[in-house]
Amino acid sequence: MRFKRISVLVAASALTLTACTGNTPEPQGGGNQGGGVKVANDEPGKKVVIGFSAPAADHGWMAAITDAAKKEAGKYSDVELRVVEGTNDPNLQISQVETFINDKVDAIVLLPFDGAALTPVALKAMKAGITVINVDREFDSPFAARSTVLGDNYGMGVSAGTYVCQKLNGKTDAVVAEIAGIDSLPLTQDRSKGFADALQGCGLKVSNRVAAEFTVESGEKAAANLLQAARKIDAIWNHDDDQGVGVTAAIKNSGRSEFFMVGGAGSANVMREIKADNGPHKATVIYPSTQGADGIRLARLAVQGKALGDLVEVEVPREVQLYAPVVTKDNVDRYLPTAFES
């Protein structure tokens, strides 16, 4: 059974506070803020031993998850990070978590290959008094983690569709194509639904759709099939920038250039193409590869009994869902530093 989440968005910014009160708000406890300024929560505290487990780094985004987690832990003298080898075998990952439990670590940051399969051992860790931070793929029980860090798959679709609508600027007869990931996965279904919902708002719909498998090879094959089937296209949304390497190759081989493309996930190679403005990519929608790093930071704060900076709440949040912004030539320099390599 999966538990439905209800998300509440609170839009309050320091700029708004300054405008209303005329005062400059004082920095509060939290992680590193703009410009690398150190704040209260960065000061060394109680030592925290964190175990980290994620799937195999057979995908640019997944490799970046583990790399970012390691780099984040390295910023803190009070954090000892124990990273196990990434695996796509749920049984092996369960064994890894069992070892963390036996070693009595303070926290476990876990991106499960299969959220349902890892739920029982995560519950066991929580019952043993270990703080569990669930990353990206959710457990089946709300009791299996202290906090959960999520991307926004539906929001990715909405962001991509909104950008396409704006770019086509009222062209209601436009041909919009979609290259999805793995159709059996809920994340793919959420991305497609968000995209369709956003397009509906400007009177458009997906005219041609194919699914790939999040690999370069599958992306090239799916894109080649799409280009053969659709003789005219105005816009393409590709769900994943890793499979997008293959998609771009197929486009180049076809010699077609009448359309623009929006990527997905936010790879550095796509961002560089966007910045150079010399290919079909005009935008990509971010699915943050910083989630592992955010998990490390939340684990440290939770064990040390600290709150998340800039929130009034005295505990770290139960759930953090990250935004899915659109990266274009105008803002690409802001996002390149945290982009992953495909």
mmCIF file with all atom_site columns, C-alpha atoms in Angstrom, residues 42 137 147 196 201 255 275 304:
data_model
loop_
_atom_site.group_PDB
_atom_site.id
_atom_site.type_symbol
_atom_site.label_atom_id
_atom_site.label_alt_id
_atom_site.label_comp_id
_atom_site.label_asym_id
_atom_site.label_entity_id
_atom_site.label_seq_id
_atom_site.pdbx_PDB_ins_code
_atom_site.Cartn_x
_atom_site.Cartn_y
_atom_site.Cartn_z
_atom_site.occupancy
_atom_site.B_iso_or_equiv
_atom_site.pdbx_formal_charge
_atom_site.auth_seq_id
_atom_site.auth_comp_id
_atom_site.auth_asym_id
_atom_site.auth_atom_id
_atom_site.pdbx_PDB_model_num
ATOM 1 C CA . ASP A 1 42  ? 27.725 24.760 9.912   1.00 0.00 ? 42  ASP A CA 1
ATOM 2 C CA . ARG A 1 137 ? 12.379 6.383  -4.131  1.00 0.00 ? 137 ARG A CA 1
ATOM 3 C CA . SER A 1 147 ? 12.637 12.520 6.642   1.00 0.00 ? 147 SER A CA 1
ATOM 4 C CA . ALA A 1 196 ? -0.063 16.647 -20.737 1.00 0.00 ? 196 ALA A CA 1
ATOM 5 C CA . GLY A 1 201 ? -3.638 24.700 -20.567 1.00 0.00 ? 201 GLY A CA 1
ATOM 6 C CA . GLY A 1 255 ? 19.523 16.004 -40.474 1.00 0.00 ? 255 GLY A CA 1
ATOM 7 C CA . LYS A 1 275 ? 24.569 27.947 -23.287 1.00 0.00 ? 275 LYS A CA 1
ATOM 8 C CA . GLN A 1 304 ? 22.424 16.906 16.293  1.00 0.00 ? 304 GLN A CA 1
#
